[in-house]
């Protein structure tokens, strides 16, 4: 079935650094969603992308819908401690029920010791 | 404000007991979902519903059931809890299929 592969699985950030992560698939997507999950909470939508090549910002976060429609990227500029958490990409489950979403396994951001 | 709530937030139960986790949303969304989240597995779909009286099995439905008697609620029942069902459970809802889902705060379930 469809899978979304997120990279990296985990990373450490130092305050002020820029952060990049990506999500890839062997299948084409028409929608890419990026969520963030804080510890002990449910995922919260950060950015939704609906068009190939689209670049959308939400504060210090910028996400792009890849031209091939098989990938998406999320960048965080000038990271701050509250950016720690797990970031998930998601897209419609075309391989199963198209009413559902499939999720990547997440990129975990932690603060550098 | 419209929202999605889950109760209880934490639950400890014993193997073999029946457990029901509640999910309530006030957005009037037709689509509701239950996921479990475990380390190394991300979010896995248990059951979903596209409307009243509609229920469907997801990727990991064995040992779970749901019912949809109204738009607002989709309770998840573990018929006979097993230790393998220790997990964090999230409910979600969406207005459009295959699009943005809004998540509840989660229920942490421990089966001893």
Coordinates of N, CA and C in Angstrom, one line a residue:
Chain A
X1 N 0.8 -1.2 0.0 CA 0.0 0.0 0.0 C 0.9 1.3 0.0
X2 N 0.2 2.4 0.0 CA 0.9 3.7 0.0 C 1.6 3.8 1.3
X3 N 2.8 4.5 1.2 CA 3.5 4.9 2.4 C 4.1 6.3 2.2
X4 N 4.2 6.9 3.3 CA 4.9 8.2 3.3 C 6.1 8.1 4.1
X5 N 7.3 8.4 3.6 CA 8.5 8.3 4.3 C 9.0 9.6 4.7
X6 N 9.2 9.8 6.0 CA 9.7 11.1 6.5 C 11.2 11.0 6.8
X7 N 11.9 12.1 6.6 CA 13.3 12.2 6.9 C 13.6 13.6 7.4
X8 N 14.5 13.7 8.4 CA 15.0 12.6 9.2 C 14.0 12.0 10.2
X9 N 14.3 10.9 10.8 CA 13.4 10.4 11.8 C 13.5 11.3 13.1
X10 N 14.7 11.8 13.4 CA 14.8 12.7 14.5 C 15.9 13.6 14.3
X11 N 15.9 14.7 15.0 CA 17.0 15.7 14.9 C 17.0 16.6 16.1
X12 N 18.2 17.1 16.3 CA 18.4 18.0 17.5 C 18.5 19.4 17.0
X13 N 17.9 20.3 17.6 CA 18.0 21.7 17.2 C 18.6 22.5 18.3
X14 N 19.3 23.6 17.9 CA 19.8 24.6 18.8 C 19.0 25.8 18.5
X15 N 18.7 26.6 19.5 CA 17.9 27.8 19.3 C 18.5 28.7 18.2
X16 N 17.7 29.1 17.3 CA 18.2 30.0 16.3 C 18.6 29.3 14.9
X17 N 18.7 28.0 15.0 CA 19.0 27.2 13.8 C 17.8 27.1 12.9
X18 N 18.1 26.9 11.6 CA 17.0 26.6 10.6 C 16.9 25.1 10.5
X19 N 15.7 24.6 10.3 CA 15.4 23.2 10.3 C 14.7 22.8 9.0
X20 N 15.1 21.7 8.4 CA 14.5 21.2 7.2 C 14.1 19.7 7.4
X21 N 13.0 19.4 6.9 CA 12.5 18.0 6.9 C 11.7 17.7 5.6
X22 N 11.6 16.4 5.2 CA 10.8 16.2 4.0 C 10.0 14.9 4.2
X23 N 9.2 14.7 3.2 CA 8.2 13.6 3.2 C 8.2 13.2 1.7
X24 N 8.4 11.9 1.5 CA 8.4 11.4 0.1 C 7.5 10.2 0.0
X25 N 7.0 10.0 -1.3 CA 6.1 8.8 -1.5 C 6.4 8.3 -2.9
X26 N 6.2 7.1 -3.2 CA 6.3 6.5 -4.6 C 5.0 6.8 -5.4
X27 N 4.0 7.3 -4.7 CA 2.7 7.7 -5.4 C 2.6 9.2 -5.5
X28 N 1.7 9.6 -6.4 CA 1.4 11.0 -6.5 C 0.3 11.4 -5.5
X29 N 0.5 12.6 -5.0 CA -0.5 13.1 -4.1 C -1.1 14.4 -4.6
X30 N -2.3 14.7 -4.3 CA -2.9 16.0 -4.7 C -3.1 16.9 -3.5
X31 N -2.8 16.4 -2.3 CA -2.8 17.2 -1.1 C -1.7 16.7 -0.2
X32 N -1.0 17.7 0.4 CA -0.1 17.4 1.4 C -0.4 18.2 2.7
X33 N -0.4 17.6 3.8 CA -0.7 18.2 5.1 C 0.5 18.0 6.0
X34 N 0.7 19.1 6.8 CA 1.8 19.0 7.8 C 1.2 19.3 9.2
X35 N 1.4 18.4 10.1 CA 0.9 18.5 11.5 C 2.1 18.6 12.4
X36 N 1.8 19.2 13.6 CA 2.8 19.1 14.7 C 2.1 18.5 15.9
X37 N 2.8 17.7 16.7 CA 2.3 17.1 17.9 C 3.2 17.5 19.0
X38 N 2.6 18.2 20.0 CA 3.3 18.5 21.2 C 3.2 17.3 22.2
X39 N 4.1 17.1 23.1 CA 4.1 16.0 24.0 C 2.7 16.0 24.8
X40 N 2.1 14.9 24.8 CA 0.8 14.8 25.6 C -0.4 15.4 24.9
X41 N -0.3 15.8 23.6 CA -1.4 16.4 22.9 C -1.6 15.7 21.6
X42 N -2.7 16.1 21.0 CA -3.0 15.5 19.7 C -2.4 16.4 18.6
X43 N -2.2 15.8 17.4 CA -1.6 16.6 16.3 C -2.5 17.8 15.9
X44 N -1.8 18.8 15.6 CA -2.4 20.1 15.2 C -1.9 20.5 13.8
X45 N -2.9 20.8 12.9 CA -2.5 21.2 11.5 C -1.7 22.4 11.5
X46 N -0.5 22.4 10.7 CA 0.3 23.6 10.5 C 0.0 24.2 9.2
X47 N 0.1 23.4 8.2 CA 0.0 23.9 6.8 C -0.6 22.8 5.9
X48 N -1.5 23.3 5.0 CA -2.1 22.4 4.0 C -1.7 22.9 2.6
X49 N -1.3 22.0 1.7 CA -0.9 22.3 0.4 C -1.7 21.5 -0.6
X50 N -2.2 22.2 -1.7 CA -3.1 21.6 -2.6 C -2.7 21.7 -4.1
X51 N -1.6 22.3 -4.3 CA -1.2 22.5 -5.7 C 0.3 22.3 -5.9
X52 N 0.7 21.5 -6.9 CA 2.1 21.2 -7.2 C 2.9 22.5 -7.3
X53 N 4.0 22.6 -6.6 CA 4.8 23.8 -6.7 C 4.5 24.8 -5.6
X54 N 3.3 24.6 -5.0 CA 2.8 25.6 -4.0 C 3.8 25.8 -2.8
X55 N 4.0 27.0 -2.4 CA 4.9 27.3 -1.3 C 4.0 28.2 -0.3
X56 N 3.9 27.7 0.9 CA 3.0 28.3 1.8 C 3.7 28.5 3.1
X57 N 3.5 29.7 3.7 CA 4.1 30.0 5.0 C 3.1 30.2 6.1
X58 N 3.6 29.8 7.3 CA 2.8 30.1 8.5 C 3.7 30.5 9.6
X59 N 3.9 31.8 9.7 CA 4.9 32.4 10.6 C 6.3 32.0 10.2
X60 N 7.1 31.3 11.1 CA 8.4 30.9 10.7 C 8.5 29.5 9.9
X61 N 7.3 29.0 9.7 CA 7.2 27.7 9.0 C 6.9 27.9 7.5
X62 N 7.6 27.2 6.7 CA 7.3 27.2 5.2 C 7.3 25.8 4.7
X63 N 6.2 25.5 4.0 CA 6.1 24.2 3.4 C 6.0 24.3 1.9
X64 N 6.5 23.3 1.2 CA 6.4 23.3 -0.3 C 5.8 22.0 -0.8
X65 N 5.0 22.1 -1.8 CA 4.4 20.9 -2.5 C 5.3 20.6 -3.6
X66 N 6.0 19.5 -3.6 CA 7.0 19.2 -4.7 C 6.4 19.2 -6.1
X67 N 7.2 19.6 -7.0 CA 6.7 19.6 -8.4 C 6.3 18.2 -9.0
X68 N 7.0 17.2 -8.5 CA 6.7 15.9 -9.0 C 5.4 15.3 -8.3
X69 N 4.9 16.0 -7.3 CA 3.8 15.6 -6.5 C 4.0 14.4 -5.7
X70 N 5.3 14.0 -5.6 CA 5.6 12.8 -4.8 C 6.4 13.2 -3.5
X71 N 6.5 14.5 -3.3 CA 7.2 14.9 -2.1 C 6.8 16.3 -1.6
X72 N 7.1 16.5 -0.3 CA 6.8 17.8 0.3 C 7.9 18.1 1.3
X73 N 8.1 19.4 1.5 CA 9.2 19.8 2.4 C 8.6 20.8 3.5
X74 N 9.2 20.7 4.7 CA 8.8 21.7 5.7 C 10.1 22.3 6.3
X75 N 10.2 23.6 6.3 CA 11.3 24.3 6.9 C 10.8 25.2 8.0
X76 N 11.7 25.2 9.1 CA 11.4 26.1 10.2 C 12.6 27.0 10.3
X77 N 12.4 28.3 10.3 CA 13.5 29.2 10.4 C 13.7 29.7 11.8
X78 N 14.9 30.0 12.2 CA 15.2 30.5 13.5 C 14.5 29.8 14.6
X79 N 14.8 28.5 14.8 CA 14.0 27.7 15.7 C 14.1 28.2 17.1
X80 N 13.0 27.9 17.9 CA 12.9 28.3 19.3 C 12.5 27.1 20.1
X81 N 12.7 27.1 21.4 CA 12.5 25.8 22.1 C 11.1 25.2 22.0
X82 N 10.1 26.0 21.8 CA 8.7 25.5 21.6 C 8.5 24.8 20.3
X83 N 9.5 24.8 19.4 CA 9.4 24.1 18.2 C 9.5 22.6 18.4
X84 N 10.0 22.1 19.6 CA 10.2 20.7 19.8 C 8.9 20.0 19.7
X85 N 8.9 18.8 19.2 CA 7.7 18.0 19.1 C 7.9 17.0 17.9
X86 N 6.8 16.4 17.5 CA 6.9 15.5 16.4 C 6.1 16.1 15.2
X87 N 6.7 16.1 14.0 CA 6.1 16.7 12.8 C 5.7 15.6 11.9
X88 N 4.4 15.6 11.5 CA 3.9 14.5 10.6 C 3.5 15.1 9.3
X89 N 3.8 14.4 8.2 CA 3.2 14.7 7.0 C 2.0 13.7 6.8
X90 N 1.1 14.1 5.9 CA -0.1 13.3 5.7 C -0.7 13.6 4.3
X91 N -1.3 12.6 3.7 CA -2.0 12.8 2.4 C -3.1 11.9 2.3
X92 N -4.0 12.1 1.3 CA -5.1 11.2 1.1 C -4.7 9.7 0.8
X93 N -5.4 8.8 1.3 CA -5.1 7.4 1.1 C -5.7 6.9 -0.2
X94 N -5.0 7.2 -1.3 CA -5.5 6.7 -2.6 C -5.5 5.2 -2.7
X95 N -4.6 4.6 -2.0 CA -4.5 3.1 -2.1 C -5.5 2.4 -1.3
X96 N -6.2 3.1 -0.4 CA -7.3 2.5 0.4 C -8.6 3.2 0.2
X97 N -9.1 3.8 1.3 CA -10.3 4.6 1.2 C -9.8 6.0 1.0
X98 N -10.3 6.7 -0.1 CA -9.8 8.0 -0.4 C -10.4 9.0 0.6
X99 N -11.3 8.6 1.4 CA -11.8 9.5 2.4 C -10.9 9.6 3.6
X100 N -9.9 8.8 3.7 CA -9.0 8.8 4.8 C -7.6 9.4 4.5
X101 N -6.8 9.6 5.5 CA -5.5 10.1 5.4 C -4.5 9.0 5.7
X102 N -3.3 9.0 5.1 CA -2.2 8.2 5.6 C -1.1 9.2 6.2
X103 N -0.4 8.8 7.2 CA 0.5 9.6 7.9 C 1.9 9.0 7.8
X104 N 2.9 9.9 7.7 CA 4.3 9.5 7.8 C 4.5 9.1 9.3
X105 N 5.6 8.5 9.6 CA 5.9 8.2 11.0 C 6.5 9.3 11.8
X106 N 6.7 10.4 11.2 CA 7.1 11.6 12.0 C 8.6 11.9 12.0
X107 N 8.9 13.2 12.2 CA 10.2 13.7 12.5 C 10.2 14.3 13.9
X108 N 11.0 13.7 14.7 CA 11.0 14.2 16.1 C 12.1 15.3 16.3
X109 N 11.7 16.5 16.7 CA 12.6 17.5 17.0 C 12.8 17.6 18.5
X110 N 14.1 17.6 18.9 CA 14.5 17.8 20.3 C 15.5 18.9 20.4
X111 N 15.7 19.3 21.6 CA 16.7 20.4 21.8 C 18.0 19.8 22.1
X112 N 19.1 20.3 21.5 CA 20.4 19.8 21.7 C 20.8 19.9 23.1
X113 N 21.4 18.9 23.7 CA 21.8 18.9 25.1 C 23.0 19.9 25.3
Chain B
X1 N -16.7 27.9 21.2 CA -16.0 27.4 20.0 C -16.2 25.9 19.8
X2 N -16.3 25.6 18.5 CA -16.4 24.1 18.2 C -15.1 23.4 18.6
X3 N -15.3 22.1 19.0 CA -14.1 21.4 19.4 C -14.3 19.9 19.3
X4 N -13.3 19.2 19.6 CA -13.4 17.7 19.7 C -12.7 17.3 21.0
X5 N -13.5 16.5 21.8 CA -13.0 16.1 23.1 C -13.0 14.6 23.2
X6 N -12.1 14.1 24.1 CA -12.0 12.7 24.4 C -12.1 12.5 25.9
X7 N -12.7 11.4 26.3 CA -12.7 11.1 27.7 C -12.7 9.6 27.9
X8 N -12.0 9.0 28.9 CA -11.2 9.8 29.8 C -9.9 10.2 29.1
X9 N -9.1 11.0 29.8 CA -7.7 11.3 29.2 C -6.7 10.2 29.6
X10 N -7.0 9.6 30.7 CA -6.1 8.5 31.1 C -7.0 7.4 31.7
X11 N -6.6 6.1 31.4 CA -7.4 5.0 31.9 C -6.4 3.8 32.1
X12 N -6.6 3.2 33.3 CA -5.9 2.0 33.5 C -7.0 0.9 33.7
X13 N -6.8 -0.3 33.0 CA -7.8 -1.3 33.2 C -7.0 -2.7 33.2
X14 N -7.8 -3.7 33.4 CA -7.2 -5.0 33.5 C -7.5 -5.8 32.2
X15 N -6.7 -6.8 32.0 CA -6.9 -7.7 30.8 C -8.2 -8.3 30.9
X16 N -8.9 -8.4 29.8 CA -10.2 -9.0 29.7 C -11.4 -8.1 29.9
X17 N -11.2 -7.0 30.5 CA -12.3 -6.0 30.7 C -12.7 -5.3 29.5
X18 N -14.0 -5.0 29.4 CA -14.5 -4.1 28.3 C -14.2 -2.7 28.6
X19 N -13.7 -1.9 27.7 CA -13.4 -0.5 27.9 C -14.0 0.3 26.7
X20 N -14.6 1.4 27.1 CA -15.1 2.3 26.0 C -14.5 3.7 26.2
X21 N -14.0 4.2 25.1 CA -13.4 5.5 25.0 C -14.3 6.4 24.2
X22 N -14.6 7.6 24.8 CA -15.5 8.5 24.2 C -14.8 9.5 23.3
X23 N -15.5 9.9 22.3 CA -15.1 11.0 21.4 C -16.3 11.8 21.0
X24 N -16.2 13.1 21.2 CA -17.4 14.0 20.9 C -16.9 15.2 20.2
X25 N -17.5 15.6 19.1 CA -17.1 16.8 18.3 C -18.4 17.6 18.1
X26 N -18.1 18.9 18.1 CA -19.2 19.9 18.0 C -19.1 20.7 16.7
X27 N -18.4 20.2 15.7 CA -18.3 20.8 14.4 C -19.3 20.4 13.5
X28 N -20.1 19.3 13.8 CA -21.1 18.8 12.9 C -20.4 18.1 11.7
X29 N -19.2 17.6 11.9 CA -18.5 16.9 10.8 C -19.1 15.5 10.6
X30 N -19.3 15.1 9.4 CA -19.8 13.7 9.1 C -18.7 12.7 9.3
X31 N -17.4 13.0 9.1 CA -16.4 12.0 9.1 C -15.6 12.0 10.4
X32 N -15.5 10.8 11.0 CA -14.8 10.7 12.3 C -13.9 9.4 12.2
X33 N -12.8 9.5 13.0 CA -11.8 8.5 12.9 C -11.2 8.2 14.2
X34 N -10.8 6.9 14.4 CA -10.0 6.6 15.6 C -8.7 6.0 15.2
X35 N -7.6 6.5 15.8 CA -6.2 6.1 15.6 C -5.6 5.6 16.9
X36 N -4.6 4.8 16.8 CA -3.8 4.5 17.9 C -2.3 4.9 17.6
X37 N -1.6 5.4 18.6 CA -0.2 5.8 18.3 C 0.7 5.1 19.2
X38 N 1.6 4.4 18.6 CA 2.7 3.6 19.3 C 4.0 4.0 18.8
X39 N 5.0 3.9 19.7 CA 6.4 4.2 19.2 C 6.8 3.4 18.1
X40 N 7.3 4.0 17.1 CA 7.8 3.2 15.9 C 6.8 2.9 14.8
X41 N 5.5 3.2 15.2 CA 4.4 2.9 14.2 C 3.6 4.1 13.8
X42 N 3.9 5.3 14.4 CA 3.1 6.4 14.0 C 1.7 6.3 14.3
X43 N 0.8 6.9 13.5 CA -0.6 6.9 13.7 C -1.2 5.8 12.9
X44 N -2.0 4.8 13.5 CA -2.6 3.8 12.7 C -4.1 3.8 12.9
X45 N -4.8 3.7 11.8 CA -6.2 3.8 11.7 C -6.9 2.6 12.3
X46 N -7.8 2.8 13.2 CA -8.5 1.6 13.8 C -9.9 1.4 13.1
X47 N -10.7 2.5 13.2 CA -12.1 2.4 12.6 C -12.4 3.9 12.2
X48 N -13.3 4.0 11.2 CA -13.8 5.3 10.8 C -15.2 5.2 10.4
X49 N -15.8 6.4 10.3 CA -17.2 6.6 10.0 C -17.4 7.8 9.1
X50 N -18.2 7.6 8.1 CA -18.5 8.7 7.2 C -19.9 9.3 7.4
X51 N -20.6 8.8 8.4 CA -21.9 9.4 8.8 C -22.6 8.5 9.7
X52 N -23.8 9.0 10.2 CA -24.6 8.2 11.1 C -24.9 6.8 10.5
X53 N -24.7 5.8 11.4 CA -24.9 4.4 11.0 C -23.9 3.8 10.1
X54 N -22.9 4.6 9.7 CA -21.8 4.1 8.9 C -20.6 3.8 9.7
X55 N -20.0 2.6 9.6 CA -18.7 2.3 10.3 C -17.9 1.4 9.4
X56 N -16.6 1.6 9.5 CA -15.7 0.9 8.6 C -14.4 0.5 9.4
X57 N -13.9 -0.7 9.0 CA -12.6 -1.1 9.6 C -11.4 -0.4 9.0
X58 N -10.5 -0.1 9.9 CA -9.2 0.4 9.4 C -8.1 -0.6 9.4
X59 N -6.9 -0.1 9.5 CA -5.7 -1.0 9.4 C -5.6 -2.0 10.5
X60 N -6.0 -1.6 11.7 CA -5.7 -2.4 13.0 C -7.0 -2.5 13.8
X61 N -8.1 -3.0 13.2 CA -9.4 -3.0 13.8 C -9.7 -4.2 14.7
X62 N -8.9 -5.3 14.7 CA -9.1 -6.5 15.5 C -9.2 -6.1 16.9
X63 N -10.2 -6.5 17.6 CA -10.4 -6.3 19.1 C -11.0 -5.0 19.4
X64 N -11.4 -4.2 18.4 CA -12.1 -2.9 18.6 C -13.4 -2.9 17.8
X65 N -14.3 -2.1 18.3 CA -15.6 -1.8 17.6 C -16.0 -0.4 17.8
X66 N -16.8 0.2 16.9 CA -17.3 1.5 17.0 C -18.8 1.5 16.6
X67 N -19.5 2.5 17.1 CA -20.9 2.6 16.6 C -21.1 4.1 16.4
X68 N -22.0 4.5 15.5 CA -22.3 5.9 15.2 C -23.8 6.1 15.2
X69 N -24.3 6.5 16.3 CA -25.8 6.7 16.4 C -26.2 8.2 16.2
X70 N -25.2 9.1 16.3 CA -25.4 10.5 16.0 C -24.2 11.1 15.3
X71 N -24.3 12.4 14.9 CA -23.2 13.0 14.2 C -22.0 13.3 15.1
X72 N -22.4 13.6 16.4 CA -21.3 14.2 17.3 C -20.4 13.1 17.9
X73 N -20.9 11.9 18.1 CA -20.1 10.9 18.9 C -19.7 9.7 18.1
X74 N -18.5 9.2 18.4 CA -18.0 7.9 17.9 C -17.2 7.2 19.0
X75 N -17.9 6.5 19.9 CA -17.3 5.8 20.9 C -16.5 4.6 20.4
X76 N -15.3 4.3 21.0 CA -14.5 3.2 20.6 C -14.5 2.2 21.8
X77 N -14.9 0.9 21.5 CA -15.0 -0.1 22.5 C -13.9 -1.2 22.3
X78 N -13.2 -1.5 23.3 CA -12.4 -2.7 23.4 C -13.2 -3.8 24.0
X79 N -13.5 -4.8 23.3 CA -14.4 -5.8 23.8 C -13.8 -6.6 25.0
X80 N -12.5 -6.9 24.9 CA -11.8 -7.7 25.9 C -10.4 -7.2 25.9
X81 N -10.1 -6.2 26.7 CA -8.8 -5.5 26.6 C -7.6 -6.5 26.8
X82 N -6.6 -6.2 26.0 CA -5.4 -7.0 26.0 C -4.2 -6.1 26.2
X83 N -3.1 -6.6 26.7 CA -1.9 -5.8 27.0 C -1.4 -5.1 25.7
X84 N -1.6 -5.8 24.6 CA -1.2 -5.2 23.3 C -1.9 -4.0 22.9
X85 N -3.0 -3.7 23.6 CA -3.8 -2.6 23.3 C -3.5 -1.4 24.2
X86 N -2.5 -1.5 25.0 CA -1.9 -0.4 25.7 C -1.3 0.6 24.7
X87 N -1.8 1.8 24.7 CA -1.5 2.8 23.6 C -2.1 4.1 23.9
X88 N -1.8 5.1 23.1 CA -2.4 6.4 23.1 C -3.4 6.4 22.0
X89 N -4.7 6.7 22.3 CA -5.7 6.7 21.3 C -6.2 8.1 20.9
X90 N -6.3 8.4 19.6 CA -6.7 9.7 19.2 C -8.0 9.6 18.3
X91 N -8.9 10.5 18.6 CA -10.1 10.6 17.7 C -9.8 11.8 16.8
X92 N -10.4 11.8 15.6 CA -10.3 12.9 14.7 C -11.6 13.1 13.9
X93 N -11.8 14.2 13.4 CA -13.0 14.4 12.5 C -12.6 15.3 11.4
X94 N -13.4 15.3 10.3 CA -13.1 16.1 9.1 C -14.4 16.5 8.4
X95 N -14.4 17.6 7.8 CA -15.6 18.1 7.0 C -15.6 17.5 5.6
X96 N -14.3 17.2 5.1 CA -14.2 16.7 3.8 C -13.4 15.5 3.8
X97 N -13.8 14.4 3.1 CA -13.0 13.2 3.0 C -11.7 13.4 2.3
X98 N -10.7 12.8 2.8 CA -9.3 12.9 2.2 C -8.7 14.2 2.4
X99 N -9.2 15.0 3.4 CA -8.6 16.3 3.6 C -8.4 16.5 5.1
X100 N -8.2 17.7 5.5 CA -7.7 18.1 6.9 C -8.6 17.4 8.0
X101 N -7.9 16.7 8.9 CA -8.6 16.1 10.0 C -8.2 16.9 11.3
X102 N -9.1 17.1 12.2 CA -8.9 17.8 13.5 C -8.9 16.7 14.6
X103 N -7.8 16.8 15.4 CA -7.6 15.7 16.4 C -8.0 16.1 17.8
X104 N -8.5 15.2 18.5 CA -8.7 15.4 20.0 C -7.4 15.3 20.7
X105 N -7.5 15.5 22.0 CA -6.3 15.5 22.9 C -5.7 14.2 23.2
X106 N -6.4 13.1 22.9 CA -5.9 11.7 23.2 C -6.3 11.1 24.5
X107 N -6.4 9.8 24.5 CA -6.6 9.0 25.7 C -5.4 8.0 25.9
X108 N -4.8 8.1 27.0 CA -3.7 7.1 27.3 C -4.3 6.0 28.0
X109 N -4.3 4.8 27.4 CA -4.8 3.6 27.9 C -3.7 2.6 28.3
X110 N -3.8 2.1 29.5 CA -2.9 1.1 30.0 C -3.7 -0.1 30.4
X111 N -3.3 -1.3 29.8 CA -4.0 -2.5 30.1 C -3.0 -3.4 30.9
X112 N -3.3 -3.7 32.1 CA -2.4 -4.5 33.0 C -2.8 -6.0 33.0

